Coordinates of C-alpha atoms in Angstrom, one line a residue:
M9 CA -28.0 7.3 -35.4
A10 CA -29.4 5.8 -32.2
V11 CA -26.7 4.6 -29.8
D12 CA -26.8 1.7 -27.4
F13 CA -25.7 3.8 -24.5
R14 CA -25.1 7.5 -23.7
F15 CA -21.9 6.7 -21.8
I16 CA -19.6 3.7 -21.7
I17 CA -16.9 3.3 -19.0
I18 CA -14.1 0.8 -19.9
G19 CA -12.5 -0.8 -16.9
S20 CA -14.4 -2.1 -13.9
G21 CA -11.5 -1.6 -11.4
M22 CA -11.3 0.9 -8.6
M23 CA -11.6 4.1 -10.7
G24 CA -13.9 2.7 -13.3
A25 CA -16.4 1.2 -10.9
A26 CA -16.4 4.4 -8.9
A27 CA -17.0 6.4 -12.0
A28 CA -20.0 4.3 -12.9
R29 CA -21.5 4.7 -9.5
H30 CA -21.2 8.4 -9.5
L31 CA -22.3 8.8 -13.1
S32 CA -25.5 6.8 -12.3
S33 CA -26.7 9.7 -10.2
M34 CA -26.0 12.2 -13.0
A35 CA -27.3 10.5 -16.1
D36 CA -29.1 7.5 -17.6
G37 CA -27.9 5.1 -20.3
I38 CA -24.6 4.0 -18.8
A39 CA -22.6 0.8 -19.4
L40 CA -19.6 -0.4 -17.4
I41 CA -17.4 -2.9 -19.4
G42 CA -14.7 -5.0 -17.7
P43 CA -13.9 -8.6 -17.1
R44 CA -14.2 -10.6 -13.8
E45 CA -11.2 -11.4 -11.8
P46 CA -9.8 -14.6 -13.2
D47 CA -10.4 -17.8 -11.2
Q48 CA -6.8 -19.0 -11.8
R49 CA -4.2 -16.2 -12.0
M50 CA -1.4 -18.5 -13.1
T51 CA -3.3 -19.8 -16.2
H52 CA -5.1 -16.6 -17.2
H53 CA -4.1 -14.9 -20.5
G54 CA -5.6 -11.5 -20.8
V55 CA -5.9 -8.3 -18.7
F56 CA -5.5 -8.1 -15.0
A57 CA -6.1 -5.5 -12.3
S58 CA -4.1 -4.4 -9.3
H59 CA -7.1 -4.4 -7.0
Y60 CA -7.0 -8.2 -6.8
D61 CA -6.0 -7.9 -3.1
E62 CA -7.4 -7.7 0.4
A63 CA -5.7 -4.6 1.9
R64 CA -4.5 -1.2 0.8
I65 CA -3.4 1.7 3.1
T66 CA -5.8 4.7 3.3
R67 CA -5.0 8.0 4.9
T68 CA -5.2 11.8 4.2
F69 CA -1.6 12.5 5.4
D70 CA 0.2 13.6 2.2
G71 CA 2.7 16.2 1.1
N72 CA 0.7 17.2 -1.9
L73 CA -2.6 19.1 -1.6
A74 CA -4.3 17.5 -4.6
W75 CA -3.6 13.9 -3.5
G76 CA -4.5 14.7 0.1
T77 CA -7.8 16.3 -1.0
F78 CA -8.6 13.3 -3.2
A79 CA -8.0 11.0 -0.3
A80 CA -10.1 13.1 2.2
R81 CA -13.0 13.4 -0.2
A82 CA -13.0 9.6 -0.8
L83 CA -12.6 8.7 2.9
D84 CA -15.5 10.9 3.9
R85 CA -17.8 8.8 1.6
Y86 CA -16.6 5.3 2.8
G87 CA -19.4 5.1 5.4
E88 CA -22.1 5.9 3.0
I89 CA -20.9 3.4 0.4
E90 CA -20.7 0.7 3.1
A91 CA -24.2 1.5 4.4
R92 CA -25.9 1.6 1.0
S93 CA -24.2 -1.4 -0.4
G94 CA -24.2 -3.6 2.7
I95 CA -20.5 -4.4 1.9
S96 CA -17.8 -3.6 4.5
F97 CA -14.4 -2.7 3.1
Y98 CA -12.9 -0.1 5.5
S99 CA -10.9 -0.7 8.7
E100 CA -10.2 2.5 10.6
V101 CA -7.1 1.4 12.5
G102 CA -5.1 4.6 11.8
C103 CA -1.9 5.2 9.9
L104 CA 1.5 5.8 11.3
F105 CA 4.3 7.5 9.4
A106 CA 7.8 7.1 11.0
G107 CA 10.9 8.9 9.9
P108 CA 13.7 11.3 10.8
T109 CA 12.6 14.6 12.3
P110 CA 12.4 17.0 9.3
T111 CA 14.9 19.8 9.1
D112 CA 13.6 21.7 6.1
E113 CA 10.2 23.3 5.5
Q114 CA 10.0 21.5 2.1
D115 CA 10.6 18.1 3.6
Y116 CA 7.8 15.7 3.0
I117 CA 6.7 15.5 6.6
N118 CA 6.4 19.3 7.0
R119 CA 4.5 19.6 3.7
A120 CA 2.2 16.8 4.8
L121 CA 1.6 18.5 8.1
A122 CA 0.7 21.7 6.3
V123 CA -1.7 19.9 4.0
S124 CA -3.3 18.1 6.9
R125 CA -4.0 21.4 8.6
S126 CA -5.8 22.7 5.5
L127 CA -7.9 19.5 5.3
G128 CA -8.8 19.4 9.0
S129 CA -7.0 16.2 9.6
N130 CA -5.8 15.4 13.1
I131 CA -2.1 14.3 13.0
E132 CA -0.4 13.5 16.3
T133 CA 3.3 14.0 16.4
I134 CA 5.1 11.5 18.5
A135 CA 8.6 12.2 19.9
P136 CA 11.5 9.7 19.2
S137 CA 11.6 8.8 22.9
E138 CA 7.9 7.9 22.9
L139 CA 7.7 6.0 19.7
P140 CA 9.0 2.6 21.0
Q141 CA 6.5 2.7 23.8
R142 CA 3.5 3.7 21.7
F143 CA 4.3 1.3 18.8
P144 CA 6.4 -1.5 20.2
Y145 CA 6.1 -3.7 17.1
L146 CA 8.3 -1.3 15.2
A147 CA 12.1 -1.0 15.5
V148 CA 13.4 2.1 13.9
A149 CA 16.4 4.4 14.3
P150 CA 16.4 6.3 17.7
D151 CA 16.0 9.7 16.0
F152 CA 12.8 8.7 14.2
S153 CA 9.6 10.6 15.1
G154 CA 6.1 9.4 14.5
Y155 CA 3.1 11.1 12.8
F156 CA -0.1 9.3 13.6
E157 CA -3.5 9.8 12.0
R158 CA -6.0 8.0 14.1
K159 CA -9.2 8.9 12.3
R160 CA -9.9 8.9 8.6
A161 CA -7.0 6.4 8.2
G162 CA -6.3 2.6 8.2
H163 CA -6.9 0.2 5.3
I164 CA -9.4 -0.8 2.8
N165 CA -10.2 -4.1 1.1
P166 CA -10.0 -3.1 -2.6
R167 CA -11.8 -6.2 -3.9
A168 CA -14.7 -5.4 -1.5
L169 CA -14.8 -1.7 -2.4
V170 CA -15.0 -2.6 -6.1
R171 CA -17.9 -5.0 -5.4
A172 CA -19.7 -2.3 -3.4
Q173 CA -19.2 0.3 -6.2
I174 CA -20.5 -2.1 -8.9
K175 CA -23.5 -3.1 -6.8
L176 CA -24.5 0.5 -6.3
A177 CA -23.9 1.3 -9.9
E178 CA -26.2 -1.5 -11.0
Q179 CA -28.8 -0.4 -8.6
G180 CA -28.5 3.1 -10.2
G181 CA -29.3 1.6 -13.6
V182 CA -25.8 0.9 -15.0
S183 CA -25.5 -2.1 -17.3
L184 CA -22.5 -4.3 -16.4
I185 CA -20.9 -6.0 -19.3
E186 CA -18.4 -8.6 -18.0
A187 CA -16.0 -8.6 -21.0
T188 CA -12.7 -7.2 -22.1
A189 CA -12.8 -4.2 -24.4
T190 CA -10.4 -4.7 -27.2
S191 CA -10.9 -1.7 -29.4
V192 CA -12.6 1.7 -29.4
H193 CA -13.4 3.5 -32.7
D194 CA -14.5 7.1 -33.1
A195 CA -17.2 6.9 -35.8
G196 CA -17.7 10.7 -36.0
S197 CA -21.2 11.0 -34.5
H198 CA -20.6 8.3 -31.9
V199 CA -18.0 5.9 -30.5
E200 CA -18.0 2.1 -31.1
V201 CA -16.5 -0.2 -28.5
T202 CA -15.7 -3.9 -29.2
A203 CA -15.8 -6.1 -26.2
G204 CA -16.3 -9.9 -25.9
G205 CA -16.8 -10.2 -29.6
R206 CA -19.7 -7.7 -29.7
S207 CA -19.9 -4.1 -30.6
Y208 CA -21.5 -1.3 -28.5
S209 CA -22.1 2.3 -29.4
A210 CA -22.1 5.4 -27.2
E211 CA -22.0 9.2 -27.3
R212 CA -18.9 9.3 -25.1
V213 CA -16.4 6.8 -23.7
L214 CA -14.2 6.9 -20.6
V215 CA -11.2 4.6 -20.6
A216 CA -10.3 3.7 -17.1
A217 CA -8.3 0.6 -17.6
G218 CA -5.4 1.3 -15.2
G219 CA -2.1 -0.1 -16.3
F220 CA -3.7 -1.8 -19.3
S221 CA -5.1 1.4 -20.8
N222 CA -2.4 1.5 -23.5
F223 CA -2.3 -2.3 -24.2
H224 CA -5.4 -2.5 -26.5
A225 CA -6.6 -0.1 -29.1
L226 CA -8.6 1.8 -26.5
L227 CA -7.3 5.3 -27.1
P228 CA -6.6 7.3 -30.3
R229 CA -3.2 8.0 -28.9
P230 CA -1.5 6.3 -25.9
V231 CA -1.1 8.2 -22.7
D232 CA 2.4 8.9 -21.5
T233 CA 2.7 6.5 -18.6
R234 CA 5.1 3.9 -17.3
V235 CA 3.6 0.6 -16.1
M236 CA 6.2 -0.6 -13.5
A237 CA 6.5 -4.0 -11.8
R238 CA 6.0 -4.1 -8.1
T239 CA 6.5 -7.1 -5.8
V240 CA 4.8 -7.4 -2.4
A241 CA 5.9 -9.7 0.4
F242 CA 3.4 -11.6 2.7
Y243 CA 4.3 -12.9 6.2
E244 CA 2.0 -15.6 7.4
I245 CA 0.9 -14.7 10.9
G246 CA 0.0 -17.1 13.7
E247 CA -1.3 -16.6 17.2
R248 CA 2.1 -15.6 18.6
E249 CA 2.5 -12.9 16.0
M250 CA -1.0 -11.7 16.4
A251 CA -0.3 -10.9 20.0
V252 CA 2.4 -8.5 18.7
F253 CA 1.0 -7.1 15.5
G254 CA -2.8 -7.6 15.9
D255 CA -3.5 -4.0 17.0
M256 CA -1.0 -2.2 14.8
P257 CA -2.0 0.6 12.4
S258 CA -1.1 0.8 8.8
T259 CA 2.5 2.0 8.7
I260 CA 4.8 3.8 6.4
V261 CA 8.5 4.0 7.2
L262 CA 10.4 6.8 5.4
G263 CA 13.8 6.2 3.9
D264 CA 16.6 8.5 2.8
R265 CA 15.1 8.5 -0.7
E266 CA 11.4 8.3 -1.7
E267 CA 12.0 5.0 -3.4
D268 CA 13.3 3.6 -0.1
H269 CA 10.0 4.1 1.7
I270 CA 8.4 0.9 3.0
Y271 CA 4.6 0.5 3.5
I272 CA 3.2 -2.1 5.9
L273 CA -0.3 -3.5 6.2
P274 CA -1.6 -4.9 9.5
P275 CA -2.5 -8.6 9.6
V276 CA -5.5 -9.3 7.4
R277 CA -7.3 -12.5 6.6
Y278 CA -7.1 -13.6 3.0
P279 CA -9.4 -15.8 0.9
D280 CA -7.2 -18.9 1.7
G281 CA -8.2 -18.6 5.3
K282 CA -4.8 -17.5 6.5
T283 CA -3.8 -14.2 8.0
Y284 CA -0.9 -12.2 6.4
L285 CA 1.0 -9.1 7.2
K286 CA 1.9 -7.4 3.9
L287 CA 4.7 -5.0 3.0
G288 CA 6.1 -3.4 -0.2
G289 CA 8.4 -0.8 -1.6
D290 CA 9.1 1.2 -4.6
T291 CA 12.6 0.2 -5.9
E292 CA 12.0 -2.0 -8.9
A293 CA 12.8 -0.7 -12.4
L294 CA 11.1 -3.3 -14.6
S295 CA 8.4 -1.8 -16.9
F296 CA 6.0 -3.2 -19.4
E297 CA 5.0 -1.9 -22.9
R298 CA 3.2 -5.0 -24.1
L299 CA 0.2 -6.9 -22.9
E300 CA 2.1 -10.2 -23.1
D301 CA 4.8 -9.0 -20.8
A302 CA 2.4 -7.5 -18.2
G303 CA 0.4 -10.7 -18.3
A304 CA 3.5 -12.9 -17.8
W305 CA 4.4 -10.7 -14.7
F306 CA 0.9 -11.2 -13.2
R307 CA 1.2 -14.9 -13.7
S308 CA 4.4 -14.9 -11.7
D309 CA 5.2 -14.6 -7.9
G310 CA 7.0 -11.3 -8.5
N311 CA 10.7 -10.8 -8.3
A312 CA 12.6 -13.1 -5.9
A313 CA 15.4 -10.6 -5.3
E314 CA 12.8 -7.9 -4.4
R315 CA 11.1 -10.4 -2.1
D316 CA 14.4 -11.1 -0.3
H317 CA 15.1 -7.4 0.0
L318 CA 11.7 -6.8 1.5
S319 CA 12.2 -9.7 3.9
R320 CA 15.5 -8.2 5.1
V321 CA 13.9 -4.9 5.7
A322 CA 10.9 -6.5 7.4
L323 CA 13.1 -8.3 9.9
Q324 CA 15.0 -5.1 10.7
L325 CA 11.8 -3.2 11.3
M326 CA 9.8 -6.0 12.9
P327 CA 12.1 -8.6 14.5
E328 CA 9.1 -10.6 15.8
L329 CA 8.4 -11.7 12.3
A330 CA 11.4 -14.1 12.5
G331 CA 10.4 -17.6 11.6
C332 CA 7.2 -16.7 9.8
R333 CA 6.6 -18.1 6.3
V334 CA 7.2 -15.6 3.5
T335 CA 5.6 -15.5 0.1
S336 CA 5.3 -12.9 -2.6
A337 CA 3.0 -11.7 -5.3
P338 CA 3.1 -9.4 -8.3
C339 CA 1.5 -6.0 -8.7
V340 CA 2.0 -3.0 -11.1
A341 CA 2.2 0.7 -10.5
N342 CA 1.0 3.1 -13.3
F343 CA 3.1 6.3 -13.2
T344 CA 2.2 9.4 -15.1
L345 CA 4.6 12.1 -16.4
T346 CA 3.1 14.7 -14.1
G347 CA 2.8 12.7 -10.9
Y348 CA -0.9 13.2 -10.9
P349 CA -3.7 11.0 -12.3
Y350 CA -4.8 11.7 -15.9
A351 CA -8.4 12.8 -16.2
G352 CA -9.3 14.5 -19.4
F353 CA -10.3 14.2 -23.0
T354 CA -8.1 12.9 -25.8
Q355 CA -7.9 14.5 -29.2
S356 CA -11.5 13.5 -29.7
P357 CA -14.3 15.1 -27.7
R358 CA -15.9 11.7 -27.5
F359 CA -12.9 9.9 -25.8
A360 CA -11.9 10.6 -22.2
V361 CA -9.3 8.9 -20.1
L362 CA -8.9 8.3 -16.4
T363 CA -5.7 6.5 -15.3
G364 CA -2.4 6.9 -13.5
G365 CA -2.6 5.9 -9.9
N366 CA 1.1 6.6 -9.3
F367 CA 1.1 3.9 -6.6
V368 CA -0.9 6.0 -4.2
A369 CA -4.5 6.0 -5.6
A370 CA -6.3 3.1 -4.1
K371 CA -7.5 5.1 -1.1
S372 CA -8.6 8.0 -3.4
S373 CA -10.3 5.9 -6.1
D374 CA -13.9 6.9 -5.2
E375 CA -13.0 10.6 -5.6
L376 CA -11.1 9.9 -8.8
G377 CA -14.0 8.0 -10.1
R378 CA -16.3 10.9 -9.3
L379 CA -14.0 13.2 -11.4
G380 CA -14.3 10.8 -14.3
A381 CA -18.0 10.9 -14.0
V382 CA -18.0 14.7 -13.9
L383 CA -15.7 14.8 -16.9
L384 CA -18.2 12.6 -19.0
A385 CA -21.3 14.4 -17.8
E386 CA -20.1 18.0 -18.0
G387 CA -17.2 17.9 -20.4
R388 CA -14.5 19.4 -18.1
L389 CA -13.1 19.6 -14.6
G390 CA -12.9 22.9 -12.7
D391 CA -10.2 24.3 -10.5
Q392 CA -11.9 23.0 -7.4
D393 CA -11.2 19.5 -8.8
F394 CA -7.6 20.3 -9.8
G395 CA -8.6 20.0 -13.4
G396 CA -5.4 21.7 -14.7
E397 CA -3.1 19.3 -12.8
L398 CA -5.0 16.3 -14.2
T399 CA -4.6 17.2 -17.9
P400 CA -3.5 14.0 -19.7
V401 CA -0.1 13.9 -21.4
F402 CA 0.0 11.8 -24.5
A403 CA 2.9 9.8 -25.7
A404 CA 5.1 11.2 -28.4
I405 CA 5.8 9.1 -31.5
Q406 CA 9.3 8.4 -30.1
D407 CA 8.9 7.7 -26.5
D408 CA 11.5 9.2 -24.2
T409 CA 12.0 6.8 -21.3
A410 CA 14.6 9.0 -19.7
S411 CA 12.0 11.7 -19.1
F412 CA 10.6 9.6 -16.3
A413 CA 13.8 9.6 -14.2
G414 CA 13.0 10.8 -10.7
L415 CA 9.3 11.2 -11.3
K416 CA 8.0 8.3 -9.2
R417 CA 6.2 9.2 -6.0
H418 CA 6.5 7.8 -2.6
A419 CA 5.1 4.3 -2.0
A420 CA 1.9 4.5 0.0
S421 CA -0.7 1.8 -0.8

C-alpha cells in the first residue's frame, strides 16, 4: 500500500528535532510528530519535555570516550546550525571542573584528560593555589584543582536549539505535526501512528520521546530505562550579584560520590525577564512508571527538601548568593541500563528507538539525532558511531529495579 511518509520521527525534543534535521538531508518523505510546549505548565495534562529551559552545560570534557565524542561532534556543528537558522543558542563561556587532585589513573578526571587529548580538546589544569584567584566566585576545599575548557564549552539554550533544528528540518522538507503520538502499530508492510486523533502511515518509525517513550503504546516492548525525578534550584540575580557571577563559566564541582556532583549554570535571562543562576544535582531517588505520575511531577515545583539541600550547597560554594530569592523547578533524567543512549531497532525492523540521555545528553543532542537519522536511513550504526554500545536493552516482563543500583552517571547538564 502507499504510505503517507517514508519516515516518521516521534518526539520533537532535542534528539527528535535533530534527527529530523539530519534525516532531511538524507531522504524525502519525513514527518516529525510532537506537541508544542504547553502555555501553562501547572494546568497541562499530557506529555512534557525536559528541554523546556534556557540553559544547559555543554563541554567535551568527559571520562567516557563515546560521550566525549558525541559532545565534540555536536559542538563542532553549533555554529553552522546558528548561521543557517538565524537562531542563536550557544554561549561559549567555557566550563570549569573543580575537584580533589586525582590519585588513581582510573579517577574520573584522569580518564577525562585522556579522552580530551584524543579529541583534541584544550584543557587547562589549574593548581589549588591558583584556583581562588582565577575563579573568585567559587569557594571550594583548599586541595581542589581546576580543569578549565575555554573553547568548545559553555552553555546552550535548549529551547532555542530545538527551534533552530525544527526550522531547518522544515526548510529541508520535513512535515511538522504538532500533536502527541498515542500509539504505534506494526501493520506488517508498514507502520501506523496515531497522533492527535489522526492516523499516519510510514515505512519506518523512530521513537525519540525521551522520558515519555514508555508511557504510551509507542514501542512493541518497553525499553529498560528509569525515569528519575530531578529538582533544579534558581537564584534570582541582581546587579550586585552580576558583578560577582556575570563572567563565570559553566561549573561542575565534583563530590566524593558521583551522585554528589553539583552543576552550576552562569546567570541567564529567562522568559519572565529576570536573570537566574541555576544549579542542580543527582541525589533524588523518585522514579516514574506512569504518565500520570510524571505529569504530576512536571506540574509541581520539584522537591522542597532537594531545593533546600541545593540551597545549602550553593551558599557553601558561592557565599555571595546569600540573600538572593530561591525558587525551584522539576525536571526528569532518563537513565538506561548501559549508561549509554539507546539507538537501535526494536524486535520489528520498522520500529527504531532513540532515547536515554542519562542526565548528560543535552549538549550532545545534535549528534545523537544524527545517529537516529543514520539508523533510519541505513538500518544500522557502525563502530565509528559506537553502534554496539548504543544497542537498546528492552524491559523484561518482571522489571528488576535493583539492577539499576549504581548505574547513574555524573550530573552534567
